[in-house]
Coordinates of C-alpha atoms in Angstrom, one line a residue:
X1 CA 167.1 128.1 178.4
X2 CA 169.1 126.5 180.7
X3 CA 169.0 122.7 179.4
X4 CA 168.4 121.6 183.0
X5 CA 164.7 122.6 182.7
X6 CA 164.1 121.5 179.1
X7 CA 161.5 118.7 178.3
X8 CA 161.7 116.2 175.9
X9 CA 158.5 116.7 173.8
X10 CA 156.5 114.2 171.6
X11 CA 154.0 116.7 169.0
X12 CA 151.6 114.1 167.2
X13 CA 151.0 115.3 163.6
X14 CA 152.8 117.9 161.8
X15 CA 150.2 120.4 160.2
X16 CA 149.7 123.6 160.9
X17 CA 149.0 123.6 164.6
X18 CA 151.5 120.7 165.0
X19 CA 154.4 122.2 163.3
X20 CA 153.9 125.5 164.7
X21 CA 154.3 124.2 168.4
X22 CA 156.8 121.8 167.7
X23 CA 159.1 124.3 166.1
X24 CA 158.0 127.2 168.5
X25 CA 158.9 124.7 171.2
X26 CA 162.0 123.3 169.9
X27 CA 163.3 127.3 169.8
X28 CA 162.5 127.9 173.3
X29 CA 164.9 125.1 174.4
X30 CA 163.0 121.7 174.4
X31 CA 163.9 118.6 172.4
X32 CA 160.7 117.9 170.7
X33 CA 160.0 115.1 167.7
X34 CA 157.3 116.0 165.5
X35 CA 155.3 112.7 163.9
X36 CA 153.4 112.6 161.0
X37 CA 151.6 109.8 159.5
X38 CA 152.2 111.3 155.6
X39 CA 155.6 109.7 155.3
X40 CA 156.5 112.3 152.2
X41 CA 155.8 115.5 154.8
X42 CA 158.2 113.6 157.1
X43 CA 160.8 113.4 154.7
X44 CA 160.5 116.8 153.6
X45 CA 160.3 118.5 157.2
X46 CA 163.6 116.6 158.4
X47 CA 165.2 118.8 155.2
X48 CA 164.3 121.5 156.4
X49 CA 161.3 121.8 153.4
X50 CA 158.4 123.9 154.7
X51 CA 155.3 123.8 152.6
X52 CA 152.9 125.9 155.0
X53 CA 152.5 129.5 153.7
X54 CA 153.8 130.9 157.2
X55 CA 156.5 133.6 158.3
X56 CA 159.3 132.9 160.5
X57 CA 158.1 129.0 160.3
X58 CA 160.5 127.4 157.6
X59 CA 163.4 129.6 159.4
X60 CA 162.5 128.1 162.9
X61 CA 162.0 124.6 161.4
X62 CA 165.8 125.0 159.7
X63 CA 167.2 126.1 163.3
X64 CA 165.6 123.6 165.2
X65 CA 167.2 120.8 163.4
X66 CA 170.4 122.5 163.0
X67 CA 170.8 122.7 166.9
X68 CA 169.4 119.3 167.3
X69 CA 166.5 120.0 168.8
X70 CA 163.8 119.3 166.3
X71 CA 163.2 116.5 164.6
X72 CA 160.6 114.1 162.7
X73 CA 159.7 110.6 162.1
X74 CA 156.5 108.5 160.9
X75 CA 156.2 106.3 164.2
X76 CA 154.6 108.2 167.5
X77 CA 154.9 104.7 169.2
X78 CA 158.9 104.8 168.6
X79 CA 159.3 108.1 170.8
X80 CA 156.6 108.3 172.7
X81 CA 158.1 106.1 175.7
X82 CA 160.8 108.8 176.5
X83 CA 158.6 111.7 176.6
X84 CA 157.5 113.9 178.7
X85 CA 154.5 115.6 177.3
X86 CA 153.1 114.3 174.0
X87 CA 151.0 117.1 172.1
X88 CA 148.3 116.0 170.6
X89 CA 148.0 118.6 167.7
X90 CA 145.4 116.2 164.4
X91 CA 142.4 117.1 162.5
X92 CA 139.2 117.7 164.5
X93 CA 137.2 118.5 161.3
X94 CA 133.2 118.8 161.3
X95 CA 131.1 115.8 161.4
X96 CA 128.1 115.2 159.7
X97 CA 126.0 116.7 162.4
X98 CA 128.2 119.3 162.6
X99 CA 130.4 118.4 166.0
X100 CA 134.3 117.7 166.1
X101 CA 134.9 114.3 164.5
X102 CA 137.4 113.0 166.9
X103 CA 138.4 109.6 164.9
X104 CA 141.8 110.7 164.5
X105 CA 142.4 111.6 168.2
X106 CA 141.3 108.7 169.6
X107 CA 143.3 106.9 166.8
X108 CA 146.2 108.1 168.5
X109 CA 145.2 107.6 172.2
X110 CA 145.1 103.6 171.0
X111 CA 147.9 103.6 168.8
X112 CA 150.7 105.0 171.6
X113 CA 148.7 104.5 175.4
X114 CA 150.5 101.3 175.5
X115 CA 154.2 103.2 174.7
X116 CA 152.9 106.3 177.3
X117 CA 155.9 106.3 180.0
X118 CA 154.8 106.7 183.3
X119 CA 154.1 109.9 184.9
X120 CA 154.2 111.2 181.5
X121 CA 151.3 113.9 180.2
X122 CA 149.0 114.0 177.4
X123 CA 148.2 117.3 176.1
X124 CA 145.5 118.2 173.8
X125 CA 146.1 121.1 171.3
X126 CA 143.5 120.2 169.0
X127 CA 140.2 122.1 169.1
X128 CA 138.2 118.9 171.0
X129 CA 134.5 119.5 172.2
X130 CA 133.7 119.9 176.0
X131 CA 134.6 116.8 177.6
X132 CA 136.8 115.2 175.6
X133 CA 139.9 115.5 178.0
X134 CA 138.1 112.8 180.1
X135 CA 137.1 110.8 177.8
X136 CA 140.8 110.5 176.6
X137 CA 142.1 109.8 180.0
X138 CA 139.4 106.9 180.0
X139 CA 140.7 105.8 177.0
X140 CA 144.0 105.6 177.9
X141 CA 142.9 104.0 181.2
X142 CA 146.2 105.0 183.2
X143 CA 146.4 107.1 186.8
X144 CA 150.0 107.4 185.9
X145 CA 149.3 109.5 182.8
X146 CA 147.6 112.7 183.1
X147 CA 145.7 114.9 180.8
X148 CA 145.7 118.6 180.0
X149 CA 144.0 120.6 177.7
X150 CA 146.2 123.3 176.5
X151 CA 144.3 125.5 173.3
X152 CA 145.7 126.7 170.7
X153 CA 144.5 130.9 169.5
X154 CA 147.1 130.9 166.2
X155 CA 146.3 133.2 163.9
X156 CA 147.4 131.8 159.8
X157 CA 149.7 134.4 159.0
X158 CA 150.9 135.3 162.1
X159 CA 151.3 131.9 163.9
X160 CA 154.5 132.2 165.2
X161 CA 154.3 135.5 166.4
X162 CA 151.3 134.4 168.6
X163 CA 152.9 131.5 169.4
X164 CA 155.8 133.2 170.9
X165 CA 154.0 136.3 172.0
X166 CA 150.4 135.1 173.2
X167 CA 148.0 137.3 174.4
X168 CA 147.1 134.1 177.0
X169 CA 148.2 130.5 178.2
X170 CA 145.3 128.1 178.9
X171 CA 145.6 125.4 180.6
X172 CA 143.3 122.6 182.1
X173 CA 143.0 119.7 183.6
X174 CA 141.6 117.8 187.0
X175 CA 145.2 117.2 187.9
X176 CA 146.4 120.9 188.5
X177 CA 150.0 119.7 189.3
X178 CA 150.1 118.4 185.3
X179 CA 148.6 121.5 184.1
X180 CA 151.1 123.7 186.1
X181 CA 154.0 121.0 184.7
X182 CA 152.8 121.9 181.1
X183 CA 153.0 125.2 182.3
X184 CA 156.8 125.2 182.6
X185 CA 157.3 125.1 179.4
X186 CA 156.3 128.5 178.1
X187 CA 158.4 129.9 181.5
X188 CA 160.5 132.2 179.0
X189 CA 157.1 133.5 177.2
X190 CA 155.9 136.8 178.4
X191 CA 152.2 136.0 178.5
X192 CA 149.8 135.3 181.6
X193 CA 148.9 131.8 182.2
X194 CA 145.5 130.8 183.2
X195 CA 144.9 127.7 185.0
X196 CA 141.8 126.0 185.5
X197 CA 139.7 122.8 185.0
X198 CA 139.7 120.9 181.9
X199 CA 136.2 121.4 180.6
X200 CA 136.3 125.2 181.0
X201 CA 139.9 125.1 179.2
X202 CA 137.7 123.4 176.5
X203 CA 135.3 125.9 176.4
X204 CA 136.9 128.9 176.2
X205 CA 138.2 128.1 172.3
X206 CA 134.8 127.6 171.3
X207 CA 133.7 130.4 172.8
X208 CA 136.3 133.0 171.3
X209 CA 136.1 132.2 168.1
X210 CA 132.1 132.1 167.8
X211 CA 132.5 135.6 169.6
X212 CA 134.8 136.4 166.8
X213 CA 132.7 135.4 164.2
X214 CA 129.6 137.1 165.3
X215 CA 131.9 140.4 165.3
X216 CA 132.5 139.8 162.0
X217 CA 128.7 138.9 160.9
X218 CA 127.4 142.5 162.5
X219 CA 130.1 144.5 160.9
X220 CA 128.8 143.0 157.7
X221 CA 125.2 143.8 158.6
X222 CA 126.1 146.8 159.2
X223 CA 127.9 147.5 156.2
X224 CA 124.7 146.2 154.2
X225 CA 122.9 148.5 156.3
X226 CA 125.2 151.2 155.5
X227 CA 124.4 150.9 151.9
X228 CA 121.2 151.3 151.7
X229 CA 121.1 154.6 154.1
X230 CA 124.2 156.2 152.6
X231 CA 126.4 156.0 155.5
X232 CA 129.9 154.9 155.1
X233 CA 131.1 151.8 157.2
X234 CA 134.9 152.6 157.2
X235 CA 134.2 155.7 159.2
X236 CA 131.6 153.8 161.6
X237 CA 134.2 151.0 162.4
X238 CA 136.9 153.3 163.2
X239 CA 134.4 155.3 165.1
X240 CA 134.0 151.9 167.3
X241 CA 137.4 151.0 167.2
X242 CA 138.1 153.8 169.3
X243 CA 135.9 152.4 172.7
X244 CA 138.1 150.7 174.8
X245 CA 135.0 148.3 175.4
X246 CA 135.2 146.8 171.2
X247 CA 138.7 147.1 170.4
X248 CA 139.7 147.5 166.3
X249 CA 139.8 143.8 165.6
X250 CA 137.8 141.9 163.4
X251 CA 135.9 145.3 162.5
X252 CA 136.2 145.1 158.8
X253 CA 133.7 144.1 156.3
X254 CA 134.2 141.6 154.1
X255 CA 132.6 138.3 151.9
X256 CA 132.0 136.6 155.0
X257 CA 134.3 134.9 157.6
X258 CA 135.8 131.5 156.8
X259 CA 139.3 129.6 157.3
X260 CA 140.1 126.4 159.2
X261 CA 138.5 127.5 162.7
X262 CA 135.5 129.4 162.6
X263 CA 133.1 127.2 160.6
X264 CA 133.7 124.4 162.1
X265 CA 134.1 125.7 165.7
X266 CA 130.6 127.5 165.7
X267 CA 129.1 124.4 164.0
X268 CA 130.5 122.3 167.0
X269 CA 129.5 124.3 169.5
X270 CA 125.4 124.6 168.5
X271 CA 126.0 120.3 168.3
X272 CA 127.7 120.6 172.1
X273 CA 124.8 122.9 173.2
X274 CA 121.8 120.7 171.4
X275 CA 123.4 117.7 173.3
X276 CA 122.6 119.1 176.5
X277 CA 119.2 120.6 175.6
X278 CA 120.6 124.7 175.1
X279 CA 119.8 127.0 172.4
X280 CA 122.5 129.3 171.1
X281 CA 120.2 131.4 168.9
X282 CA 123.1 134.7 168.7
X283 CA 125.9 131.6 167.2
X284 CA 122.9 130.3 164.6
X285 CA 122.4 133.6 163.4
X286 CA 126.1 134.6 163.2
X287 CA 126.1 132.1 160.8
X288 CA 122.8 132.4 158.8
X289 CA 124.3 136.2 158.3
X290 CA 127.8 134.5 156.9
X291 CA 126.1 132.7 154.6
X292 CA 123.6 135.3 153.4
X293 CA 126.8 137.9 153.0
X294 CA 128.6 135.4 150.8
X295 CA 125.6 135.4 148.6
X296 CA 125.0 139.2 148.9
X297 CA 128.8 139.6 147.8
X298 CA 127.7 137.9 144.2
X299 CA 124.4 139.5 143.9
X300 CA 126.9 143.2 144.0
X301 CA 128.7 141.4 141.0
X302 CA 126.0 140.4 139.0
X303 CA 124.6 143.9 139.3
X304 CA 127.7 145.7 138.7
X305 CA 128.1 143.1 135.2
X306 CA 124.5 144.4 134.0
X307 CA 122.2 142.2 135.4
X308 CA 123.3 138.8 134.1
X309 CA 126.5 136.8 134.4
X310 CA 126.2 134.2 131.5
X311 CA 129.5 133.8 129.6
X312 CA 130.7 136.8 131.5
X313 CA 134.5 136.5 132.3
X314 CA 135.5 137.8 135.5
X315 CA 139.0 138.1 137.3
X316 CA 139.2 137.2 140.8
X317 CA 142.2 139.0 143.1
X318 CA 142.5 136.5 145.9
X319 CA 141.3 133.2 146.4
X320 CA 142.9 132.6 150.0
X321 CA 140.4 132.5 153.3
X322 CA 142.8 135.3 154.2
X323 CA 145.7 137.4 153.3
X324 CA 149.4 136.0 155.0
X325 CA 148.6 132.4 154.0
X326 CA 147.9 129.7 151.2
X327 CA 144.8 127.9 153.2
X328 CA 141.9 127.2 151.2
X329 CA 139.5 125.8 154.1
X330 CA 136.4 127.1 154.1
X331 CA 137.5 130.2 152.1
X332 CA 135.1 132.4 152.1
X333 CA 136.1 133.8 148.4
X334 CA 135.2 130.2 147.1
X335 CA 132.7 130.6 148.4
X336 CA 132.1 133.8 146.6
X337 CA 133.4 132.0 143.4
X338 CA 131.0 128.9 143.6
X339 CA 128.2 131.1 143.8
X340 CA 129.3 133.6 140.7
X341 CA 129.8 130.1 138.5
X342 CA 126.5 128.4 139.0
X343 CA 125.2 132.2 137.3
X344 CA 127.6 131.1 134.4
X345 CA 130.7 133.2 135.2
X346 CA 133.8 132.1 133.6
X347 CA 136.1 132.5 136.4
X348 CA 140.1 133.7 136.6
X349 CA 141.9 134.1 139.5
X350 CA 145.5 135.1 141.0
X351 CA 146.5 134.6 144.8
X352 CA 150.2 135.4 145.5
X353 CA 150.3 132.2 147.8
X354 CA 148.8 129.2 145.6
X355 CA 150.8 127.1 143.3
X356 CA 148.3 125.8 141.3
X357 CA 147.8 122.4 142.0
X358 CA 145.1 122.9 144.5
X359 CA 141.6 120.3 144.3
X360 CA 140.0 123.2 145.4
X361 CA 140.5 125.2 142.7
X362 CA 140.2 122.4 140.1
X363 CA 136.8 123.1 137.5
X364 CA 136.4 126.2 138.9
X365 CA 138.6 129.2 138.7
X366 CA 142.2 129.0 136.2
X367 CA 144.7 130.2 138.4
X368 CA 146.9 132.6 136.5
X369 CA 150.6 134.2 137.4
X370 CA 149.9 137.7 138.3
X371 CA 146.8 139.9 138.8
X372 CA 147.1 141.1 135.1
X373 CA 146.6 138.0 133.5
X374 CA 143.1 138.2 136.0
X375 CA 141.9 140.9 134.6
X376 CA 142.7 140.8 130.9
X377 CA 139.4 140.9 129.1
X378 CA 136.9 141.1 131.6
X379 CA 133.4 142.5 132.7
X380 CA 134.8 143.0 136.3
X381 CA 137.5 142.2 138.7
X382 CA 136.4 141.3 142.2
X383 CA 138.5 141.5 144.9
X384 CA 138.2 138.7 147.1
X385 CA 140.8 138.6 149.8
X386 CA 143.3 141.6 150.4
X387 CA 147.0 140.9 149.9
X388 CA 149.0 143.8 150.8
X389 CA 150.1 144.2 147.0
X390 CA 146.9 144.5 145.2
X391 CA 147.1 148.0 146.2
X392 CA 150.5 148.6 144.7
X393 CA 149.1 147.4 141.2
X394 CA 149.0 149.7 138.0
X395 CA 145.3 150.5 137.5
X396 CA 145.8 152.4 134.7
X397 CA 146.8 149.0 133.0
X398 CA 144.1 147.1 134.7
X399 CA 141.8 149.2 132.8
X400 CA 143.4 148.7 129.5
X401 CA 143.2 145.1 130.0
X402 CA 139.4 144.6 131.1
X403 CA 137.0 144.5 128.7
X404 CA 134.9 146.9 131.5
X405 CA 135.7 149.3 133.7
X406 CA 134.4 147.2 136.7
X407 CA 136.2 146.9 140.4
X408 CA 134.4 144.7 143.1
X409 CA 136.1 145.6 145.9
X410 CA 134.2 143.0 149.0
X411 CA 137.1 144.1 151.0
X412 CA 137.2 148.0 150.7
X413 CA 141.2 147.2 150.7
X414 CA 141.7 149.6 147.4
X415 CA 142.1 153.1 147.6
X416 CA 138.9 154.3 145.5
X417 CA 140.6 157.7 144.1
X418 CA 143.3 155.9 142.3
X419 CA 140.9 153.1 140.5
X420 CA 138.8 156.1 139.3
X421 CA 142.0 158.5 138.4
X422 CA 142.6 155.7 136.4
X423 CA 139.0 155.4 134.9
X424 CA 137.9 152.6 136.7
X425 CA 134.4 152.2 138.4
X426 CA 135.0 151.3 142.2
X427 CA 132.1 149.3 143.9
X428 CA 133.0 149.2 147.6
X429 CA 131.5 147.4 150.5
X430 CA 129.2 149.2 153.2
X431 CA 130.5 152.3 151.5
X432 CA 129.2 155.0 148.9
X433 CA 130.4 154.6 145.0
X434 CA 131.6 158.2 145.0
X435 CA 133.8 157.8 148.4
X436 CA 136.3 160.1 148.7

């Protein structure tokens, strides 16, 4: 980038979201300062230490303070006053009537509005309800300082590729000029951008991912369907993938949809529609059916143990919301795993990205080292979340480890032919037992 167009960036908290931009932003030319109230992530990040499960991060983190362009401090109020933009990228998690609790974003807005240069813009990356991007240019209380709502659609796992290669740019505000300003700085990115007003900018996050997760709660009806009229799912979805009008993605079965988005996104935006008197009956059900998966995904384990889990030990291959990362948010296999330990499961567990020290995890499953310490001396092994190398493993060991023969596979991610060459019995999801 030619340094005469670069920005000098302010990105307020240094999560997922946060480190992601600032990093991504820092490699496409601009001097950006990355603040974090935790004062040991600080520390960490400005050595280079990257502690998110996330490829091509802790390499872009490295480079961006090697060049001088990224760095990280404790204090938003210190840098803010020679910024340009300042990202607004904390926790919007669910409050307890299931909207965005925005205490940490307005914390912000009256920690640094007195530091805010003039002419400067606020951008909000967090996932904030309809509305919010006036009420934070109330709260700052400033016509010299815009705001622009700029959404975030990062995939964990792949959050730098999307970063860098988005499908989309949204941007809104009531001061177009500041939302084609933010604009400049994704010039170099190879993506459309989309400008329009800040409440529609707003919406469109929310409405995405509910879409998504109502994808993913028919393919699972479907795949319960499936089961009881002998069809097989896996052909059905790749059957669908092939109209133009679906697309392939988020066509798999699995125990339900989770992570640090959807639950809390659909939940806020019923709240947002109750507010205003609308019913969003499709979103409630998407979400009835997530939870009634999760709890069909144990029944297929207690029936494939016998009948009864009590003092059954069972080995759990996953443990992550999703393959490609270590989050634990809403994970849908936890949720699995809750539910097969108030039946009196004795639960062990291995997920290639934990470490071990997770609350989550704590009086619940023992995380082991590898998948064969899962599966050594028990009634079944369930599949929970589908790392790439759970396919590669020796079955014919697995066998001679369990104490039965059992495979719960909730993600059909095993290749049914091997499990049984090596005398295992393969219970699939949406598909039939003797699946070629």
């Amino acid at each position: 980038m030619d340094q005469s167009r670069a920005h000098r960036i302010v990105v307020v908290g240094a999560g997922y979201v946060g480190l992601t931009t600032g990093a991504c932003l820092a490699s496409l030319g601009h001097h950006v300062v990355c603040c974090d109230v935790d004062a040991g992530k600080v520390a960490q990040l400005s050595r280079g230490q990257v502690r998110i499960h996330e490829p091509g991060l802790p390499e872009l983190v490295r480079e961006g303070i090697r060049v001088g362009r990224l760095s990280f401090t404790r204090c938003a109020a210190s840098v803010v006053p020679t910024a340009d933009e300042i990202f607004l990228c904390v926790p919007t998690p669910m409050a307890p009537d299931g909207g965005a609790n925005l205490a940490a974003v307005e914390s912000v807005i009256r920690q640094i509005r007195a530091a805010l240069p003039a002419g400067c813009v606020l951008v909000t990356k967090s996932t904030v309800p309809v509305g919010t991007t006036a009420r934070l240019a109330e709260l700052v209380g400033r016509g010299d300082v815009a705001v622009v709502s700029n959404p975030e659609f990062l995939r964990e796992g792949l959050a730098v590729q999307d970063f860098l290669h988005p499908d989309r740019i949204v941007l809104g505000s009531d001061d177009p000029d500041a939302a084609y300003r933010v604009a400049e700085l994704y010039t170099d990115l190879d993506a459309p951008t989309l400008v329009t007003d800040a409440a529609s900018a707003e919406m469109v996050k929310y409405a995405a991912n509910c879409f998504l997760a109502t994808k993913l709660s028919y393919v699972n009806d479907v795949a319960e369907l499936c089961e009881q009229v002998g069809a097989d799912v896996a052909g059905i979805t790749e059957y669908l993938a092939h109209d133009r009008r679906i697309t392939p993605s988020f066509l798999r079965p699995g125990p339900g949809w989770g992570g640090s988005c959807l639950p809390k996104d659909t939940a806020a935006l019923l709240r947002t529609a109750e507010v205003v008197g609308v019913d969003l009956p499709l979103v409630r059900a998407a979400i009835d059916a997530n939870h009634r998966h999760q709890r069909r995904m144990a029944a297929k384990v207690v029936a494939a143990c016998g009948g009864s889990l009590a003092g059954t030990r069972l080995g759990l291959l996953g443990l992550t919301f999703k393959a490609g990362t270590d989050d634990l948010r809403d994970s849908p296999a936890l949720a699995v795993a809750r539910l097969l330990a108030e039946q009196g499961a004795e639960l062990v567990g291995y997920d290639p990205a934990l470490r071990g020290d997770e609350p989550e995890l704590a009086h619940l499953v023992t995380l082991v080292d590898d998948a064969y310490h899962a599966a050594k001396g028990t009634a079944a092994l369930v599949l929970l979340t589908d790392w790439p190398e759970f396919r590669d493993l020796d079955w014919s060991r697995v066998a001679e480890l369990a104490a039965r023969p059992v495979v719960v596979d909730t993600r059909n991610h095993l290749d049914p032919a091997a499990l049984r060459r090596a005398g295992l019995d393969w219970h699939g999801t949406g598909r039939p037992s003797r699946v070629r």
